Amino acid sequence: MSETEGWFLQELETRGVSRRDFMGFCAAMAGVLALPRTAAARIAAEIQKTEKPVLVWLEFQDCCGNSESFLRASRPTAAEIVLDTLSVDYHETIMAAAGHQAHETLFKTVKERPGKYLVVVEGSIPTGAGGAYCTIGGRSALEIAREVCGKAAATIAMGTCATFGGLPAAAPNPTGALGVADAVPGVKNLINLSACPANVENLTALFVYFLTFKHWPPLDAWRRPLFAYGKSIHDNCERRAHFDAGQYTEAWGDEGHRTGYCLYKMGCKGPVTFQNCPNVRWNGGTSWPIGCGHPCIGCAEPDFWDKMTPFYKHLPGVPGFGVASDVDKVGLWAAVGVGAAFAAHGFLSLAQRYRHSEHHPAAREKAEEAKRRAEDEAKNNADPGQKGGAS
Ligand code: SF4
Ligand code: F3S
């Protein structure tokens, strides 16, 4: 048994986590990662062999919600031990050191381990007034982010502020707040975990994937892991059958609300929001916003403070709403018009994504690559002789 393996098993024992609990955790992680259950054995084997990756955690314009999510005040679990396999060298909120001493630790890691450490960024990065809105140890957040993320092996933007700018970037964005992709152009291996805050289950699953497969998982156009952001809230929602049947909550506390009817008319943005909340849930898997009777406000999507408000107004463009006056009529519309509704949702979502793609470097890169591929394909299709000659 290697020293690392010994350390890990000893840690399980010290914290009272049984082997059975640990295997259960690995199976649950396989589920979050959308891998077959058989992957649990490989996850368990790889995690036990792993060496501690070094992690630094930067906090800029934020409310500390992602650190809270990371620290999760519940009893020690296998997930905590996995997160503890990370050697967190710098996290200004939780580390004992403070001031210059703490700052030295951060830049020592950057200097001594270039390309070998991971960085988590929490909070947006203000660029207005030469970066003066957020400074740490006399340096601007922008300067620190560019240096620390620029030399990291990978950067994880945790939460919607670090990912897309979040609340600080909401109009009129007085501080010129940006997410990491825009503030640190060209940053290598950037992974976005959007949401307000990001779910620690997804952060844990991301590390488990990396520790198991030694590379990062496939990402969407916003650089979010597909295992967590590949499907809309609406696709997996427990109230979806009510949406399909035309059964909607019409007012807070009405019979539909008490029965668990669909929250679409109360402003639910689940049809245009992508995250695994219905499956993974929150607070140790106990519940999630829609499960508690509140509409999804789209917190995982870019510019949600501007684009998803008013939060309690339903999405536009779906035929039937505002016309049908009773459940039967809505039900009739739902029966014949549900395809159109999904087309409308899909269109809205696509339009939203397209609009953002003009401004988001990661999405722009993908769009340019897709365009190049389409042009190459068109060229090959237009000239089969040339294609044949080249092959
Ligand atoms: Fe669930 Fe919202 Fe979709 Fe209704 S509109 S099914 S509450 S995600
Ligand atoms: Fe956010 Fe909607 Fe999930 S509000 S936490 S994406 S259900």
Tab-separated table of C-alpha atoms and ligand atoms in Angstrom:
chain	number	residue	atom	x	y	z
A	1	MET	CA	0.000	0.000	0.000
A	2	SER	CA	1.434	3.405	-0.957
A	3	GLU	CA	1.847	6.211	1.558
A	4	THR	CA	-0.974	8.199	-0.083
A	5	GLU	CA	-3.310	5.210	-0.049
A	6	GLY	CA	-2.502	4.600	3.597
A	7	TRP	CA	-3.195	8.228	4.427
A	8	PHE	CA	-6.566	8.117	2.709
A	9	LEU	CA	-7.803	4.938	4.376
A	10	GLN	CA	-6.571	6.174	7.744
A	11	GLU	CA	-8.502	9.413	7.206
A	12	LEU	CA	-11.690	7.460	6.462
A	13	GLU	CA	-11.255	5.541	9.684
A	14	THR	CA	-10.421	8.594	11.814
A	15	ARG	CA	-13.555	10.367	10.642
A	16	GLY	CA	-15.752	7.355	11.182
A	17	VAL	CA	-16.552	6.881	7.497
A	18	SER	CA	-16.968	3.185	6.804
A	19	ARG	CA	-15.722	1.500	3.657
A	20	ARG	CA	-19.361	0.875	2.761
A	21	ASP	CA	-20.175	4.618	3.104
A	22	PHE	CA	-17.178	5.456	0.954
A	23	MET	CA	-18.289	3.045	-1.787
A	24	GLY	CA	-21.805	4.531	-1.550
A	25	PHE	CA	-20.278	7.977	-2.056
A	26	CYS	CA	-18.337	6.759	-5.129
A	27	ALA	CA	-21.558	5.291	-6.592
A	28	ALA	CA	-23.366	8.589	-5.945
A	29	MET	CA	-20.548	10.486	-7.653
A	30	ALA	CA	-20.791	8.141	-10.646
A	31	GLY	CA	-24.489	9.107	-10.745
A	32	VAL	CA	-23.780	12.879	-10.628
A	33	LEU	CA	-21.197	12.411	-13.383
A	34	ALA	CA	-23.740	10.433	-15.452
A	35	LEU	CA	-21.360	7.444	-15.532
A	36	PRO	CA	-22.504	3.827	-15.207
A	37	ARG	CA	-22.604	2.482	-11.631
A	38	THR	CA	-19.687	0.227	-12.510
A	39	ALA	CA	-17.487	3.345	-12.666
A	40	ALA	CA	-17.724	3.540	-8.850
A	41	ALA	CA	-14.985	0.911	-8.412
A	42	ARG	CA	-12.579	2.841	-10.634
A	43	ILE	CA	-13.410	6.109	-8.850
A	44	ALA	CA	-12.714	4.454	-5.481
A	45	ALA	CA	-9.410	2.979	-6.674
A	46	GLU	CA	-8.155	6.210	-8.258
A	47	ILE	CA	-9.143	8.485	-5.364
A	48	GLN	CA	-7.250	6.285	-2.921
A	49	LYS	CA	-4.100	6.525	-5.037
A	50	THR	CA	-4.281	10.252	-5.594
A	51	GLU	CA	-1.677	12.747	-4.548
A	52	LYS	CA	-2.867	15.979	-3.022
A	53	PRO	CA	-3.313	18.616	-5.728
A	54	VAL	CA	-2.480	22.100	-4.483
A	55	LEU	CA	-5.357	24.549	-4.559
A	56	VAL	CA	-5.571	28.287	-3.959
A	57	TRP	CA	-8.922	30.029	-3.543
A	58	LEU	CA	-9.345	33.658	-4.582
A	59	GLU	CA	-12.245	35.747	-3.311
A	60	PHE	CA	-13.101	39.027	-4.979
A	61	GLN	CA	-16.482	40.839	-5.308
A	62	ASP	CA	-18.651	38.232	-3.600
A	63	CYS	CA	-20.955	37.384	-0.691
A	64	CYS	CA	-18.888	34.330	0.383
A	65	GLY	CA	-21.802	32.027	-0.565
A	66	ASN	CA	-19.549	29.669	-2.533
A	67	SER	CA	-17.115	29.362	0.375
A	68	GLU	CA	-20.130	28.531	2.551
A	69	SER	CA	-21.140	25.915	0.007
A	70	PHE	CA	-17.570	24.529	0.053
A	71	LEU	CA	-17.317	24.441	3.827
A	72	ARG	CA	-20.757	22.766	4.233
A	73	ALA	CA	-21.369	22.658	7.982
A	74	SER	CA	-22.701	19.082	8.002
A	75	ARG	CA	-21.136	16.056	9.681
A	76	PRO	CA	-17.900	14.707	8.127
A	77	THR	CA	-18.625	12.670	5.040
A	78	ALA	CA	-16.676	10.882	2.356
A	79	ALA	CA	-17.216	13.981	0.191
A	80	GLU	CA	-15.394	16.115	2.761
A	81	ILE	CA	-12.461	13.738	2.749
A	82	VAL	CA	-12.291	13.946	-1.029
A	83	LEU	CA	-12.262	17.729	-0.835
A	84	ASP	CA	-9.592	17.402	1.843
A	85	THR	CA	-7.382	15.532	-0.626
A	86	LEU	CA	-6.836	19.042	-1.963
A	87	SER	CA	-4.141	20.910	-0.180
A	88	VAL	CA	-5.785	24.317	0.192
A	89	ASP	CA	-2.703	26.540	0.442
A	90	TYR	CA	-4.555	29.843	0.358
A	91	HIS	CA	-8.129	30.802	1.215
A	92	GLU	CA	-8.216	34.161	2.946
A	93	THR	CA	-11.530	33.541	4.744
A	94	ILE	CA	-10.602	30.237	6.342
A	95	MET	CA	-6.823	30.275	6.678
A	96	ALA	CA	-5.185	31.074	10.012
A	97	ALA	CA	-2.616	33.415	8.507
A	98	ALA	CA	-3.605	36.982	7.675
A	99	GLY	CA	-2.215	40.084	5.980
A	100	HIS	CA	1.218	39.969	4.332
A	101	GLN	CA	1.893	36.512	5.759
A	102	ALA	CA	-1.170	35.101	3.939
A	103	HIS	CA	-0.342	36.953	0.757
A	104	GLU	CA	3.168	35.561	0.769
A	105	THR	CA	1.731	32.014	0.834
A	106	LEU	CA	-0.305	32.737	-2.274
A	107	PHE	CA	2.539	34.155	-4.324
A	108	LYS	CA	4.962	31.518	-3.045
A	109	THR	CA	2.662	28.863	-4.545
A	110	VAL	CA	2.436	30.792	-7.819
A	111	LYS	CA	6.216	31.224	-7.970
A	112	GLU	CA	7.246	27.748	-6.887
A	113	ARG	CA	4.578	25.681	-8.656
A	114	PRO	CA	3.798	27.381	-11.961
A	115	GLY	CA	1.448	25.222	-14.044
A	116	LYS	CA	1.014	22.780	-11.150
A	117	TYR	CA	-1.656	24.237	-8.892
A	118	LEU	CA	-5.424	24.663	-9.247
A	119	VAL	CA	-7.213	27.917	-8.543
A	120	VAL	CA	-10.845	28.478	-7.585
A	121	VAL	CA	-12.148	32.002	-8.146
A	122	GLU	CA	-15.173	33.203	-6.183
A	123	GLY	CA	-16.722	36.590	-6.987
A	124	SER	CA	-16.549	38.900	-9.958
A	125	ILE	CA	-13.525	40.951	-10.941
A	126	PRO	CA	-14.046	44.737	-11.112
A	127	THR	CA	-12.240	46.480	-13.934
A	128	GLY	CA	-13.523	50.060	-13.460
A	129	ALA	CA	-11.351	52.855	-11.996
A	130	GLY	CA	-8.230	50.914	-12.859
A	131	GLY	CA	-9.344	48.007	-10.667
A	132	ALA	CA	-9.602	50.207	-7.516
A	133	TYR	CA	-12.982	48.773	-6.422
A	134	CYS	CA	-11.354	45.610	-5.052
A	135	THR	CA	-7.773	45.508	-3.858
A	136	ILE	CA	-5.972	43.001	-1.661
A	137	GLY	CA	-2.560	43.784	-0.160
A	138	GLY	CA	-2.323	46.875	-2.377
A	139	ARG	CA	-2.908	44.966	-5.645
A	140	SER	CA	-6.107	44.994	-7.666
A	141	ALA	CA	-8.256	41.888	-8.021
A	142	LEU	CA	-7.705	42.152	-11.776
A	143	GLU	CA	-3.921	42.095	-11.407
A	144	ILE	CA	-4.027	39.190	-8.918
A	145	ALA	CA	-6.470	37.158	-11.053
A	146	ARG	CA	-4.350	37.618	-14.171
A	147	GLU	CA	-1.168	36.550	-12.402
A	148	VAL	CA	-2.595	33.639	-10.361
A	149	CYS	CA	-4.986	32.220	-12.998
A	150	GLY	CA	-2.458	32.873	-15.760
A	151	LYS	CA	0.062	30.482	-14.149
A	152	ALA	CA	-2.399	27.823	-12.884
A	153	ALA	CA	-2.871	24.314	-14.279
A	154	ALA	CA	-6.629	24.981	-14.294
A	155	THR	CA	-9.026	27.638	-13.054
A	156	ILE	CA	-12.463	26.884	-11.661
A	157	ALA	CA	-14.805	29.876	-11.627
A	158	MET	CA	-17.222	29.011	-8.856
A	159	GLY	CA	-20.610	30.734	-8.765
A	160	THR	CA	-22.327	33.035	-11.208
A	161	CYS	CA	-20.301	36.114	-10.148
A	162	ALA	CA	-16.956	34.500	-11.034
A	163	THR	CA	-18.465	32.875	-14.107
A	164	PHE	CA	-20.507	35.628	-15.719
A	165	GLY	CA	-20.168	38.685	-13.429
A	166	GLY	CA	-23.354	37.899	-11.434
A	167	LEU	CA	-25.019	40.516	-9.238
A	168	PRO	CA	-22.084	42.995	-9.266
A	169	ALA	CA	-22.273	43.027	-13.082
A	170	ALA	CA	-26.045	43.676	-13.168
A	171	ALA	CA	-27.009	46.910	-14.943
A	172	PRO	CA	-25.637	49.535	-14.610
A	173	ASN	CA	-22.574	47.545	-13.498
A	174	PRO	CA	-20.963	50.469	-11.654
A	175	THR	CA	-17.646	48.703	-11.015
A	176	GLY	CA	-17.188	47.223	-14.498
A	177	ALA	CA	-17.438	43.720	-12.987
A	178	LEU	CA	-16.527	40.752	-15.206
A	179	GLY	CA	-16.337	36.993	-14.867
A	180	VAL	CA	-12.959	35.230	-15.162
A	181	ALA	CA	-13.313	34.397	-18.897
A	182	ASP	CA	-13.606	38.075	-19.769
A	183	ALA	CA	-11.261	39.502	-17.125
A	184	VAL	CA	-8.439	37.033	-17.816
A	185	PRO	CA	-8.483	36.590	-21.583
A	186	GLY	CA	-6.866	33.384	-22.826
A	187	VAL	CA	-6.895	31.710	-19.385
A	188	LYS	CA	-6.032	28.017	-19.771
A	189	ASN	CA	-8.320	25.160	-18.701
A	190	LEU	CA	-11.113	27.360	-17.386
A	191	ILE	CA	-14.106	25.501	-15.972
A	192	ASN	CA	-17.223	27.430	-15.040
A	193	LEU	CA	-19.509	26.234	-12.262
A	194	SER	CA	-22.295	28.793	-12.464
A	195	ALA	CA	-25.208	29.171	-9.975
A	196	CYS	CA	-25.815	31.392	-6.986
A	197	PRO	CA	-24.051	29.756	-5.213
A	198	ALA	CA	-22.530	26.825	-7.115
A	199	ASN	CA	-23.521	23.454	-5.704
A	200	VAL	CA	-20.669	21.821	-3.756
A	201	GLU	CA	-21.836	18.437	-5.106
A	202	ASN	CA	-20.821	19.613	-8.573
A	203	LEU	CA	-17.457	20.911	-7.320
A	204	THR	CA	-16.830	17.570	-5.594
A	205	ALA	CA	-17.887	15.637	-8.705
A	206	LEU	CA	-15.587	17.813	-10.832
A	207	PHE	CA	-12.592	16.984	-8.616
A	208	VAL	CA	-13.588	13.318	-8.495
A	209	TYR	CA	-13.676	13.252	-12.303
A	210	PHE	CA	-10.244	14.909	-12.480
A	211	LEU	CA	-8.709	12.640	-9.855
A	212	THR	CA	-10.162	9.559	-11.563
A	213	PHE	CA	-9.531	10.281	-15.238
A	214	LYS	CA	-6.622	12.775	-14.946
A	215	HIS	CA	-8.312	15.197	-17.313
A	216	TRP	CA	-11.287	17.560	-17.111
A	217	PRO	CA	-14.790	16.570	-18.237
A	218	PRO	CA	-16.462	17.696	-21.500
A	219	LEU	CA	-17.837	21.253	-21.320
A	220	ASP	CA	-20.685	23.214	-22.916
A	221	ALA	CA	-20.319	26.479	-24.859
A	222	TRP	CA	-20.090	28.368	-21.556
A	223	ARG	CA	-17.288	26.065	-20.369
A	224	ARG	CA	-19.601	24.343	-17.840
A	225	PRO	CA	-19.282	20.572	-17.286
A	226	LEU	CA	-21.939	18.779	-19.308
A	227	PHE	CA	-22.544	16.304	-16.487
A	228	ALA	CA	-24.014	19.176	-14.439
A	229	TYR	CA	-25.269	21.627	-17.080
A	230	GLY	CA	-26.203	19.376	-19.998
A	231	LYS	CA	-29.950	19.368	-19.356
A	232	SER	CA	-32.496	22.028	-18.515
A	233	ILE	CA	-34.197	22.214	-15.121
A	234	HIS	CA	-37.473	21.732	-17.020
A	235	ASP	CA	-36.270	18.420	-18.543
A	236	ASN	CA	-35.823	16.821	-15.122
A	237	CYS	CA	-38.369	18.722	-13.047
A	238	GLU	CA	-40.637	16.734	-10.746
A	239	ARG	CA	-43.520	19.101	-11.699
A	240	ARG	CA	-43.079	18.484	-15.420
A	241	ALA	CA	-46.092	16.175	-15.642
A	242	HIS	CA	-48.227	19.076	-14.373
A	243	PHE	CA	-46.760	21.383	-17.025
A	244	ASP	CA	-47.585	18.813	-19.704
A	245	ALA	CA	-51.100	18.402	-18.298
A	246	GLY	CA	-51.701	22.158	-18.176
A	247	GLN	CA	-51.924	22.239	-14.383
A	248	TYR	CA	-50.443	25.474	-13.081
A	249	THR	CA	-50.136	27.361	-9.828
A	250	GLU	CA	-52.050	30.585	-10.452
A	251	ALA	CA	-51.415	32.366	-7.140
A	252	TRP	CA	-49.213	31.823	-4.091
A	253	GLY	CA	-50.917	29.440	-1.704
A	254	ASP	CA	-53.759	28.462	-4.049
A	255	GLU	CA	-54.812	24.859	-4.349
A	256	GLY	CA	-52.485	24.270	-7.305
A	257	HIS	CA	-49.540	25.622	-5.311
A	258	ARG	CA	-50.412	23.442	-2.330
A	259	THR	CA	-50.843	20.421	-4.634
A	260	GLY	CA	-47.432	20.903	-6.268
A	261	TYR	CA	-48.574	22.144	-9.689
A	262	CYS	CA	-46.169	23.642	-12.228
A	263	LEU	CA	-44.762	27.093	-11.340
A	264	TYR	CA	-44.459	28.341	-14.907
A	265	LYS	CA	-47.082	31.062	-14.488
A	266	MET	CA	-45.400	32.225	-11.273
A	267	GLY	CA	-42.276	33.070	-13.247
A	268	CYS	CA	-40.353	29.784	-13.340
A	269	LYS	CA	-37.262	30.046	-15.577
A	270	GLY	CA	-36.628	26.282	-15.509
A	271	PRO	CA	-37.300	25.931	-19.253
A	272	VAL	CA	-34.308	28.163	-20.130
A	273	THR	CA	-31.969	27.252	-17.263
A	274	PHE	CA	-29.431	24.463	-17.411
A	275	GLN	CA	-28.285	22.715	-14.239
A	276	ASN	CA	-28.811	19.419	-12.423
A	277	CYS	CA	-30.665	20.878	-9.386
A	278	PRO	CA	-33.681	18.514	-9.713
A	279	ASN	CA	-31.392	15.464	-9.409
A	280	VAL	CA	-28.595	16.597	-7.113
A	281	ARG	CA	-30.647	19.019	-4.983
A	282	TRP	CA	-29.258	21.107	-2.122
A	283	ASN	CA	-28.479	20.864	1.594
A	284	GLY	CA	-27.299	17.285	1.471
A	285	GLY	CA	-29.913	16.377	-1.138
A	286	THR	CA	-32.884	17.350	1.025
A	287	SER	CA	-34.641	19.787	-1.310
A	288	TRP	CA	-34.280	22.403	-4.041
A	289	PRO	CA	-36.033	25.677	-5.021
A	290	ILE	CA	-38.910	24.180	-7.045
A	291	GLY	CA	-39.266	21.340	-4.530
A	292	CYS	CA	-39.910	24.047	-1.898
A	293	GLY	CA	-42.604	25.668	-4.042
A	294	HIS	CA	-40.510	28.536	-5.424
A	295	PRO	CA	-39.891	29.057	-9.152
A	296	CYS	CA	-36.397	28.645	-10.538
A	297	ILE	CA	-34.985	32.167	-11.056
A	298	GLY	CA	-32.376	31.014	-13.575
A	299	CYS	CA	-29.391	31.617	-11.289
A	300	ALA	CA	-27.040	29.446	-13.369
A	301	GLU	CA	-27.470	31.452	-16.571
A	302	PRO	CA	-25.452	34.454	-17.803
A	303	ASP	CA	-26.758	37.905	-16.762
A	304	PHE	CA	-29.671	36.370	-14.864
A	305	TRP	CA	-30.173	39.488	-12.744
A	306	ASP	CA	-30.927	41.455	-15.906
A	307	LYS	CA	-32.306	38.823	-18.277
A	308	MET	CA	-34.439	36.698	-15.931
A	309	THR	CA	-36.162	39.587	-14.145
A	310	PRO	CA	-38.879	40.270	-13.164
A	311	PHE	CA	-38.438	36.947	-11.390
A	312	TYR	CA	-42.179	36.422	-10.865
A	313	LYS	CA	-43.283	37.136	-14.424
A	314	HIS	CA	-43.604	34.133	-16.723
A	315	LEU	CA	-41.463	33.672	-19.790
A	316	PRO	CA	-42.815	35.311	-22.914
A	317	GLY	CA	-43.594	33.618	-26.212
A	318	VAL	CA	-45.533	30.529	-25.125
A	319	PRO	CA	-48.936	30.309	-26.806
A	320	GLY	CA	-51.965	29.825	-24.591
A	321	PHE	CA	-50.992	31.862	-21.543
A	322	GLY	CA	-53.037	34.956	-20.865
A	323	VAL	CA	-55.790	33.614	-23.156
A	324	ALA	CA	-56.997	30.416	-21.525
A	325	SER	CA	-59.086	31.140	-18.471
A	326	ASP	CA	-59.418	27.710	-16.928
A	327	VAL	CA	-57.432	24.563	-16.446
A	328	ASP	CA	-59.432	22.658	-19.080
A	329	LYS	CA	-58.604	25.185	-21.756
A	330	VAL	CA	-54.973	25.291	-20.740
A	331	GLY	CA	-55.002	21.500	-20.704
A	332	LEU	CA	-56.453	21.484	-24.219
A	333	TRP	CA	-53.765	23.904	-25.342
A	334	ALA	CA	-51.138	21.782	-23.609
A	335	ALA	CA	-52.346	18.673	-25.422
A	336	VAL	CA	-52.124	20.229	-28.878
A	337	GLY	CA	-49.561	22.938	-28.293
A	338	VAL	CA	-46.930	21.367	-26.103
A	339	GLY	CA	-44.628	20.823	-29.074
A	340	ALA	CA	-44.954	24.484	-29.953
A	341	ALA	CA	-44.201	25.421	-26.355
A	342	PHE	CA	-41.005	23.427	-26.358
A	343	ALA	CA	-40.098	24.899	-29.706
A	344	ALA	CA	-40.687	28.333	-28.154
A	345	HIS	CA	-38.621	27.438	-25.082
A	346	GLY	CA	-35.902	26.012	-27.246
A	347	PHE	CA	-35.923	29.098	-29.425
A	348	LEU	CA	-35.785	31.420	-26.449
A	349	SER	CA	-32.912	29.498	-24.990
A	350	LEU	CA	-31.042	29.414	-28.288
A	351	ALA	CA	-31.659	33.109	-28.879
A	352	GLN	CA	-30.369	33.874	-25.395
A	353	ARG	CA	-27.294	31.759	-25.898
A	354	TYR	CA	-26.633	33.281	-29.312
A	355	ARG	CA	-26.937	36.814	-27.957
A	356	HIS	CA	-24.365	36.089	-25.291
A	357	SER	CA	-22.084	34.283	-27.667
A	358	GLU	CA	-21.169	37.627	-29.273
A	359	HIS	CA	-19.604	38.757	-26.011
A	360	HIS	CA	-18.327	35.626	-24.345
A	361	PRO	CA	-14.819	34.582	-25.415
A	362	ALA	CA	-15.377	30.871	-24.772
A	363	ALA	CA	-18.614	30.806	-26.715
A	364	ARG	CA	-17.117	32.975	-29.441
A	365	GLU	CA	-14.192	30.571	-29.815
A	366	LYS	CA	-16.605	27.641	-30.140
A	367	ALA	CA	-18.773	29.524	-32.624
A	368	GLU	CA	-15.735	30.393	-34.738
A	369	GLU	CA	-14.540	26.810	-34.652
A	370	ALA	CA	-18.006	25.543	-35.663
A	371	LYS	CA	-18.116	28.112	-38.469
A	372	ARG	CA	-14.683	27.055	-39.720
A	373	ARG	CA	-15.773	23.405	-39.669
A	374	ALA	CA	-19.016	24.196	-41.504
A	375	GLU	CA	-17.080	26.174	-44.142
A	376	ASP	CA	-14.601	23.305	-44.614
A	377	GLU	CA	-17.446	20.830	-44.933
A	378	ALA	CA	-19.283	23.043	-47.411
A	379	LYS	CA	-16.072	23.401	-49.433
A	380	ASN	CA	-15.535	19.628	-49.454
A	381	ASN	CA	-19.154	18.945	-50.376
A	382	ALA	CA	-19.031	21.515	-53.180
A	383	ASP	CA	-15.904	19.976	-54.643
A	384	PRO	CA	-16.050	16.176	-54.292
A	385	GLY	CA	-13.144	15.763	-56.709
A	386	GLN	CA	-10.873	17.774	-54.487
A	387	LYS	CA	-12.102	15.869	-51.426
A	388	GLY	CA	-11.361	12.546	-53.121
A	389	GLY	CA	-7.959	13.781	-54.214
A	390	ALA	CA	-6.998	14.846	-50.734
A	391	SER	CA	-7.971	11.580	-49.158
B	1	SF4	FE1	-40.831	22.616	-13.384
B	1	SF4	FE2	-40.690	25.207	-13.872
B	1	SF4	FE3	-40.828	23.491	-15.925
B	1	SF4	FE4	-42.936	23.908	-14.361
B	1	SF4	S1	-41.930	25.404	-15.734
B	1	SF4	S2	-42.156	21.935	-15.066
B	1	SF4	S3	-42.017	24.200	-12.345
B	1	SF4	S4	-39.169	23.684	-14.469
B	2	F3S	FE1	-30.716	28.260	-9.353
B	2	F3S	FE2	-32.893	27.425	-10.562
B	2	F3S	FE3	-31.269	25.669	-9.488
B	2	F3S	S1	-32.701	29.201	-9.253
B	2	F3S	S2	-30.408	26.750	-7.772
B	2	F3S	S3	-30.795	27.033	-11.205
B	2	F3S	S4	-33.495	25.547	-9.508
